């Protein structure tokens, strides 16, 4: 008994060890069990800039029926697809168009050479070699074509990867035998394969028996959307699948026994699948459903061939009618693949209602499915035998979305190779050419090369995706777009580190009035729990103090934790001047804002004050100005001038940096009734800013010594398609319409960008819009030009821009652009792409266009859902500040300060804040503290030590912050001294009395 127990114990732990080290089949479900401490910014999750192994294979693929054409030419027999399209497709004649690869082979070879691929995966048309499907004397012209193709590939050092069957079964085999429903076809297929091995085997080292048998069985004999178009019983579907597996196994054994020993080739079967994610990753039932979904599609064929020779248990239990393999067949079938050939493309996801989703979510995460394959089938070598996506039929060479799909797919493969140690040895982009796309006919395109099917020459025109794929092949992976390494350096010692807040809502009266009210109160006299004033009693009070405002105390506490040198916040115009003019001035609100500035100064923090901070939800104009048209009325600009002058007068002695208007280039979202409304509002905003700047320049600068500008939303624009000239023009047009619209008049010419005006006029002349930019008078140009002391920008992301012609009189339509979301970019919950190098580019663009001016980054940040571990914000801050340092250090951009956005988040809005709405701090505070204390990214130690004045100020700061404690300590110390004095005095008095008594006693005794 002991011996048996010991054996079991050893066997158990041996099994555990093997599972840990190598993994065993059937462990796929662990892919969905996510780490609760998963980091969105982990190096293993974000886009990977790296290369594939040196011997990695790059290829392109096609299917014979899709691209060869010449379906009734040179003795070719009919296939089930020839019959299917002419009987089932309404416009059968249109399906006869093709890429005509059979007659235009040289053009295909040139396309392959252009890409620089190492292999070409193509299929042999069974009915082109043997018109009836039965092996007899081959069709000589068909045989000559495939011999020429293989020889031409080898001549160009391109390895042929040959598929024996890609869905085009000879029609006679369908009509005579019922196609793959009949086991007789297995032997006929083996005969056909034998001929191919005998004829081409010396030159072919990679063979595929059948391409995606799941689709053959499911759609050919189940849904009927593929040839032969049978809508049979579910039992027929699984019977066909059963025969396909046995056909593959027979051909594999045939090759292994008779040809592989001297031809030295390898063979597999292409298995295709979707991928699926659970609704809840922590829900075991959802995970089980995902596992079932994968087993019903991929596992149906993969487990017999790559596993134990039998169907998944779940499938057998669910479908009792499932055909059964004998023990001999299981042993014969298992292991009949020299590598795992995997297909992951749109055909595996469409139509979605035919997939066993089990109530879970479809996903395009290629890395995850590769991990599932590795765990489920014991780490096989994998060839991505089909991958790519599709575009609509009207898309020609500019297939921008295909670039991003390819970028995402290939990078997922790279991550799987580098991080997950998955043995992927090759990748097949699908497909080389536009062709016939099965049930979609020519309504979609999947080619790397565009083909006009109706043209005579049918030239292969490289699409953007072909150019992109060519670059990937040349690089053998991905090189970073911005290759400048991280800097170890610091900003100047007077660099401003700030934090931005939006509008501060002023308190109309002090929140802590207890020191200002002279009355005496008694509490709970009548048992009601209330305070009752004692009549006729007045107490001495102290003067009102700024810290009586509770909200100011709270801000000071938050700012002290941020350790910034500057604080940017906005005033509320409508509270200060409720009537919009100087007839009513709310002095209490002005006092509140002055208190904010003065108290912040005591923390040694300077204020950057924004006069006007409109948002989508709150335009921020006084009510009377709104009623008269707001910024569509020129009088609002004059009202703003008066408001600005009042603020300069009341706060200017304490404020050295002013922002007149925050993001006026985004007010078009509000004044959007027509483009002309948008442009008129912008026109008045520019004049309002310029008049405010002039007032300060003429009346206050000489003794207040401050600086004034406006903050522009300045996201960078990158052409979505780097190979498209129209996208490059669109990106530049976006910058002109978004930034140049306000920056050109102020920092350059006094007028709108010429490119913007010309484009709007061009569209108007074409009758595409009725838009028109207003004109400045010569006096207005003189007023506006140079009306800023620095450039202030708010930057959050980079936009990927597409040229998209649009008609209509709207600001958005005038630009003729659309935005594309790069799915490979790290993004925030609000879909802000994290593209750090975009900030450096926009800073260089500003310097190039507007000269060597001082620049303040007045808002930069990202939303992060996490409250207790905002790693995304840390990552964002570190990467973006690094790019700012490069612009400062390498590009010589005069960056004077950086303000992180923002201090506190707002309820029910994206979480941009370092503090929650209830003032709870987040970990990113410490990260930003370190950036500030290091003044960048120093190599060893800080070059900026605190000056004597700063040290003195630090002492002053300590005193000002600890006044109550110091006062209490002084009182305590004074009381202690007084108490000690009294004690000493009494002791001395007692001693004198004692001496006197002693002397008197002596005298009496004498």
Short mmCIF file of C-alpha atoms in Angstrom, two decimals, residues 19-337:
data_model
loop_
_atom_site.label_atom_id
_atom_site.label_comp_id
_atom_site.label_asym_id
_atom_site.label_seq_id
_atom_site.Cartn_x
_atom_site.Cartn_y
_atom_site.Cartn_z
CA UNK A 19 2.21 21.35 -16.43
CA UNK A 20 4.19 24.17 -14.90
CA UNK A 21 7.22 23.78 -17.14
CA UNK A 22 5.73 22.84 -20.49
CA UNK A 23 1.97 23.05 -20.15
CA UNK A 24 -0.39 20.30 -21.17
CA UNK A 25 -3.21 20.25 -23.67
CA UNK A 26 -6.56 21.43 -22.40
CA UNK A 27 -5.31 24.43 -20.40
CA UNK A 28 -6.70 27.02 -22.81
CA UNK A 29 -9.35 28.33 -20.45
CA UNK A 30 -6.64 29.90 -18.27
CA UNK A 31 -6.18 32.56 -20.98
CA UNK A 32 -9.35 34.27 -19.81
CA UNK A 33 -8.35 34.37 -16.15
CA UNK A 34 -7.03 37.91 -15.87
CA UNK A 35 -4.56 39.13 -13.29
CA UNK A 36 -6.47 41.38 -10.84
CA UNK A 37 -3.35 43.57 -10.68
CA UNK A 38 -3.24 43.92 -14.46
CA UNK A 39 -1.51 47.14 -15.54
CA UNK A 40 -2.75 48.94 -18.66
CA UNK A 41 0.70 50.44 -19.20
CA UNK A 42 2.72 47.28 -18.78
CA UNK A 43 5.40 46.89 -21.45
CA UNK A 44 3.82 43.55 -22.30
CA UNK A 45 0.50 45.20 -23.18
CA UNK A 46 1.32 48.36 -25.10
CA UNK A 47 2.49 48.50 -28.71
CA UNK A 48 5.83 46.72 -29.07
CA UNK A 49 8.64 48.25 -31.11
CA UNK A 50 10.89 45.29 -31.80
CA UNK A 51 11.83 42.81 -34.51
CA UNK A 52 10.92 39.20 -35.24
CA UNK A 53 13.51 36.40 -35.20
CA UNK A 54 15.94 36.58 -38.11
CA UNK A 55 14.55 33.48 -39.81
CA UNK A 56 10.93 34.62 -39.58
CA UNK A 57 8.98 34.00 -42.80
CA UNK A 58 6.91 36.73 -44.48
CA UNK A 59 4.38 35.81 -47.12
CA UNK A 60 1.20 36.61 -48.98
CA UNK A 61 -1.60 34.27 -49.99
CA UNK A 62 -4.40 33.72 -52.49
CA UNK A 63 -6.99 31.11 -53.32
CA UNK A 64 -7.14 29.73 -56.87
CA UNK A 65 -10.85 30.33 -57.40
CA UNK A 66 -10.56 33.88 -56.10
CA UNK A 67 -7.84 35.16 -58.42
CA UNK A 68 -7.11 32.81 -61.32
CA UNK A 69 -10.11 33.56 -63.50
CA UNK A 70 -10.26 31.78 -66.87
CA UNK A 71 -12.80 29.41 -65.36
CA UNK A 72 -13.88 27.90 -68.68
CA UNK A 73 -10.54 28.25 -70.46
CA UNK A 74 -7.80 25.82 -71.54
CA UNK A 75 -9.66 22.66 -70.57
CA UNK A 76 -10.45 23.56 -66.96
CA UNK A 77 -13.45 21.69 -65.55
CA UNK A 78 -16.26 23.29 -63.55
CA UNK A 79 -16.08 23.47 -59.78
CA UNK A 80 -18.87 23.70 -57.22
CA UNK A 81 -18.21 27.44 -56.97
CA UNK A 82 -18.57 27.93 -60.75
CA UNK A 83 -21.99 26.33 -60.51
CA UNK A 84 -22.92 28.04 -57.23
CA UNK A 85 -22.37 31.62 -58.35
CA UNK A 86 -24.33 31.18 -61.55
CA UNK A 87 -27.24 29.55 -59.77
CA UNK A 88 -27.34 31.50 -56.51
CA UNK A 89 -26.00 34.98 -57.28
CA UNK A 90 -28.41 37.46 -58.81
CA UNK A 91 -25.81 39.28 -60.87
CA UNK A 92 -23.93 36.22 -62.03
CA UNK A 93 -22.23 37.99 -64.91
CA UNK A 94 -20.44 40.38 -62.57
CA UNK A 95 -18.84 37.45 -60.75
CA UNK A 96 -17.05 36.43 -63.94
CA UNK A 97 -14.69 39.39 -63.50
CA UNK A 98 -11.43 38.48 -61.81
CA UNK A 99 -7.79 39.38 -61.31
CA UNK A 100 -7.00 36.87 -64.11
CA UNK A 101 -3.89 35.46 -62.46
CA UNK A 102 -3.97 32.50 -64.84
CA UNK A 103 -3.07 34.72 -67.80
CA UNK A 104 -1.33 37.55 -65.91
CA UNK A 105 1.14 35.51 -63.87
CA UNK A 106 4.02 37.90 -64.50
CA UNK A 107 2.10 40.72 -62.85
CA UNK A 108 1.52 38.59 -59.77
CA UNK A 109 5.22 37.75 -59.61
CA UNK A 110 6.11 41.43 -59.90
CA UNK A 111 3.74 42.19 -57.03
CA UNK A 112 5.42 39.56 -54.87
CA UNK A 113 8.86 40.93 -55.71
CA UNK A 114 7.67 44.42 -54.82
CA UNK A 115 6.67 43.26 -51.34
CA UNK A 116 9.88 41.32 -50.75
CA UNK A 117 8.10 38.26 -49.34
CA UNK A 118 9.90 35.02 -48.54
CA UNK A 119 6.98 32.76 -49.49
CA UNK A 120 3.79 32.73 -51.54
CA UNK A 121 0.86 30.66 -50.35
CA UNK A 122 -1.41 29.69 -53.24
CA UNK A 123 -3.84 26.89 -53.97
CA UNK A 124 -4.06 24.51 -56.91
CA UNK A 125 -7.37 24.41 -58.71
CA UNK A 126 -8.23 20.70 -58.56
CA UNK A 127 -10.51 20.96 -61.61
CA UNK A 128 -7.85 22.81 -63.61
CA UNK A 129 -5.56 19.79 -63.30
CA UNK A 130 -8.28 17.13 -63.47
CA UNK A 131 -11.53 18.50 -64.94
CA UNK A 132 -13.66 15.69 -63.48
CA UNK A 133 -11.76 15.46 -60.23
CA UNK A 134 -10.70 11.90 -60.86
CA UNK A 135 -7.00 11.43 -61.44
CA UNK A 136 -6.30 10.53 -65.03
CA UNK A 137 -4.25 12.29 -67.67
CA UNK A 138 -3.80 15.82 -66.34
CA UNK A 139 -4.87 18.93 -68.21
CA UNK A 140 -1.52 19.89 -69.80
CA UNK A 141 -2.18 23.62 -69.90
CA UNK A 142 -3.20 23.66 -66.27
CA UNK A 143 -0.15 21.59 -65.35
CA UNK A 144 2.09 23.96 -67.31
CA UNK A 145 0.66 26.95 -65.41
CA UNK A 146 1.47 25.52 -61.97
CA UNK A 147 4.90 24.33 -63.05
CA UNK A 148 5.67 27.81 -64.36
CA UNK A 149 4.35 29.41 -61.17
CA UNK A 150 6.47 27.23 -58.87
CA UNK A 151 9.60 27.57 -61.00
CA UNK A 152 9.16 31.35 -61.23
CA UNK A 153 8.80 31.64 -57.49
CA UNK A 154 11.91 29.60 -56.80
CA UNK A 155 13.82 31.64 -59.37
CA UNK A 156 12.96 34.72 -57.32
CA UNK A 157 13.89 33.01 -54.03
CA UNK A 158 10.26 32.89 -52.98
CA UNK A 159 9.21 29.66 -51.28
CA UNK A 160 5.96 28.12 -52.60
CA UNK A 161 3.45 27.10 -49.92
CA UNK A 162 0.91 25.00 -51.77
CA UNK A 163 -2.68 24.35 -50.73
CA UNK A 164 -4.26 21.28 -52.29
CA UNK A 165 -7.86 22.21 -51.60
CA UNK A 166 -9.27 25.71 -51.13
CA UNK A 167 -13.00 25.02 -51.46
CA UNK A 168 -13.27 24.57 -55.28
CA UNK A 169 -14.29 20.89 -55.42
CA UNK A 170 -14.70 19.59 -59.01
CA UNK A 171 -18.41 19.77 -59.80
CA UNK A 172 -18.60 16.18 -60.99
CA UNK A 173 -17.55 14.88 -57.56
CA UNK A 174 -20.40 16.83 -56.01
CA UNK A 175 -22.96 15.65 -58.53
CA UNK A 176 -21.84 12.01 -58.59
CA UNK A 177 -20.88 11.41 -54.96
CA UNK A 178 -22.51 14.23 -53.03
CA UNK A 179 -19.18 15.89 -52.41
CA UNK A 180 -17.62 15.68 -48.93
CA UNK A 181 -20.69 13.92 -47.57
CA UNK A 182 -19.40 10.78 -49.23
CA UNK A 183 -16.35 8.98 -47.87
CA UNK A 184 -15.46 7.94 -51.42
CA UNK A 185 -14.14 11.46 -52.02
CA UNK A 186 -11.42 10.82 -49.41
CA UNK A 187 -9.64 8.33 -51.66
CA UNK A 188 -10.14 10.49 -54.75
CA UNK A 189 -8.62 13.44 -52.86
CA UNK A 190 -5.69 11.28 -51.83
CA UNK A 191 -5.09 10.28 -55.45
CA UNK A 192 -5.10 13.94 -56.47
CA UNK A 193 -2.68 14.77 -53.64
CA UNK A 194 -0.39 11.92 -54.66
CA UNK A 195 -0.17 13.33 -58.18
CA UNK A 196 0.74 16.75 -56.79
CA UNK A 197 3.46 15.29 -54.57
CA UNK A 198 4.88 13.35 -57.48
CA UNK A 199 4.78 16.33 -59.82
CA UNK A 200 5.68 19.29 -57.61
CA UNK A 201 7.02 17.72 -54.41
CA UNK A 202 10.73 18.09 -55.18
CA UNK A 203 10.21 21.86 -55.37
CA UNK A 204 7.63 22.37 -52.60
CA UNK A 205 8.61 22.20 -48.94
CA UNK A 206 5.36 23.38 -47.36
CA UNK A 207 2.02 21.72 -48.08
CA UNK A 208 -1.48 22.54 -46.89
CA UNK A 209 -4.06 19.81 -47.38
CA UNK A 210 -7.31 21.75 -46.81
CA UNK A 211 -7.99 25.39 -46.13
CA UNK A 212 -10.33 26.07 -43.21
CA UNK A 213 -12.49 22.92 -43.09
CA UNK A 214 -14.84 24.53 -40.56
CA UNK A 215 -16.13 26.95 -43.22
CA UNK A 216 -16.43 24.15 -45.78
CA UNK A 217 -18.63 22.07 -43.49
CA UNK A 218 -20.55 24.83 -41.72
CA UNK A 219 -21.30 27.16 -44.62
CA UNK A 220 -21.16 24.71 -47.51
CA UNK A 221 -23.47 22.09 -45.97
CA UNK A 222 -25.14 23.98 -43.11
CA UNK A 223 -25.97 27.64 -43.71
CA UNK A 224 -25.68 27.22 -47.48
CA UNK A 225 -23.93 30.55 -48.04
CA UNK A 226 -20.93 28.74 -49.54
CA UNK A 227 -20.82 26.21 -52.36
CA UNK A 228 -22.31 23.70 -52.79
CA UNK A 229 -25.00 25.73 -51.03
CA UNK A 230 -26.70 22.90 -49.17
CA UNK A 231 -28.84 23.81 -46.18
CA UNK A 232 -28.74 20.42 -44.61
CA UNK A 233 -29.22 18.97 -41.20
CA UNK A 234 -26.69 19.52 -38.46
CA UNK A 235 -25.80 15.85 -38.70
CA UNK A 236 -24.68 16.43 -42.31
CA UNK A 237 -22.43 19.29 -41.23
CA UNK A 238 -20.58 17.13 -38.71
CA UNK A 239 -20.45 14.21 -41.11
CA UNK A 240 -18.72 16.42 -43.68
CA UNK A 241 -16.28 17.65 -41.00
CA UNK A 242 -15.59 14.04 -40.05
CA UNK A 243 -14.72 13.16 -43.65
CA UNK A 244 -12.52 16.23 -44.07
CA UNK A 245 -10.48 15.24 -41.01
CA UNK A 246 -10.04 11.70 -42.31
CA UNK A 247 -9.13 12.99 -45.79
CA UNK A 248 -6.46 15.24 -44.30
CA UNK A 249 -5.05 12.41 -42.16
CA UNK A 250 -4.89 10.02 -45.09
CA UNK A 251 -3.01 12.52 -47.25
CA UNK A 252 -0.64 13.36 -44.41
CA UNK A 253 0.23 9.67 -43.83
CA UNK A 254 0.59 9.19 -47.57
CA UNK A 255 3.06 12.05 -47.80
CA UNK A 256 4.90 11.07 -44.61
CA UNK A 257 5.36 7.46 -45.77
CA UNK A 258 6.03 7.84 -49.49
CA UNK A 259 7.40 11.35 -50.14
CA UNK A 260 8.59 13.13 -47.04
CA UNK A 261 11.72 10.98 -46.53
CA UNK A 262 13.31 12.30 -49.72
CA UNK A 263 11.35 15.49 -50.47
CA UNK A 264 11.92 16.76 -46.91
CA UNK A 265 8.73 18.79 -46.88
CA UNK A 266 6.23 19.59 -44.13
CA UNK A 267 2.45 19.40 -44.13
CA UNK A 268 -0.46 20.78 -42.18
CA UNK A 269 -4.09 21.80 -42.50
CA UNK A 270 -5.23 25.43 -42.16
CA UNK A 271 -7.66 25.75 -39.26
CA UNK A 272 -9.58 28.97 -38.83
CA UNK A 273 -11.32 30.47 -35.86
CA UNK A 274 -12.80 33.52 -34.24
CA UNK A 275 -11.86 34.70 -30.75
CA UNK A 276 -14.19 35.47 -27.89
CA UNK A 277 -13.95 37.25 -24.54
CA UNK A 278 -16.12 36.68 -21.45
CA UNK A 279 -18.58 39.32 -20.32
CA UNK A 280 -16.93 39.13 -16.92
CA UNK A 281 -13.39 37.80 -16.70
CA UNK A 282 -13.92 36.78 -13.08
CA UNK A 283 -17.08 34.78 -13.88
CA UNK A 284 -16.27 31.05 -14.18
CA UNK A 285 -19.49 30.38 -16.11
CA UNK A 286 -18.65 33.03 -18.73
CA UNK A 287 -15.16 31.56 -19.08
CA UNK A 288 -16.63 28.09 -19.57
CA UNK A 289 -18.88 29.45 -22.30
CA UNK A 290 -15.88 30.98 -24.06
CA UNK A 291 -14.06 27.66 -23.87
CA UNK A 292 -17.10 25.91 -25.33
CA UNK A 293 -17.29 28.45 -28.15
CA UNK A 294 -13.66 27.86 -29.12
CA UNK A 295 -14.02 24.10 -28.90
CA UNK A 296 -17.05 24.15 -31.20
CA UNK A 297 -15.13 25.97 -33.92
CA UNK A 298 -11.37 25.50 -33.63
CA UNK A 299 -11.40 22.55 -31.29
CA UNK A 300 -13.72 20.61 -33.60
CA UNK A 301 -10.78 20.05 -35.98
CA UNK A 302 -7.75 20.95 -33.87
CA UNK A 303 -8.27 18.51 -31.03
CA UNK A 304 -8.38 15.40 -33.28
CA UNK A 305 -5.38 16.54 -35.33
CA UNK A 306 -3.25 18.44 -32.78
CA UNK A 307 -4.59 16.78 -29.67
CA UNK A 308 -5.60 13.27 -28.74
CA UNK A 309 -7.26 12.19 -32.01
CA UNK A 310 -10.82 12.76 -30.78
CA UNK A 311 -13.40 15.52 -30.63
CA UNK A 312 -13.67 17.80 -27.57
CA UNK A 313 -15.66 16.24 -24.74
CA UNK A 314 -18.04 19.19 -24.65
CA UNK A 315 -18.86 18.65 -28.32
CA UNK A 316 -19.45 14.94 -27.87
CA UNK A 317 -21.68 15.52 -24.84
CA UNK A 318 -23.66 18.25 -26.57
CA UNK A 319 -24.17 16.45 -29.88
CA UNK A 320 -24.85 12.78 -29.32
CA UNK A 321 -25.19 12.27 -33.08
CA UNK A 322 -21.55 13.34 -33.59
CA UNK A 323 -19.67 10.72 -35.64
CA UNK A 324 -17.29 8.63 -33.55
CA UNK A 325 -13.69 7.73 -34.25
CA UNK A 326 -12.56 4.23 -33.50
CA UNK A 327 -9.49 3.85 -31.33
CA UNK A 328 -7.53 2.97 -34.45
CA UNK A 329 -8.76 6.11 -36.22
CA UNK A 330 -7.85 8.27 -33.22
CA UNK A 331 -4.29 6.99 -33.28
CA UNK A 332 -4.21 7.43 -37.05
CA UNK A 333 -5.47 11.04 -36.92
CA UNK A 334 -3.67 12.52 -33.93
CA UNK A 335 -0.41 14.27 -34.69
CA UNK A 336 -1.10 14.53 -38.45
CA UNK A 337 0.35 18.03 -38.76
#
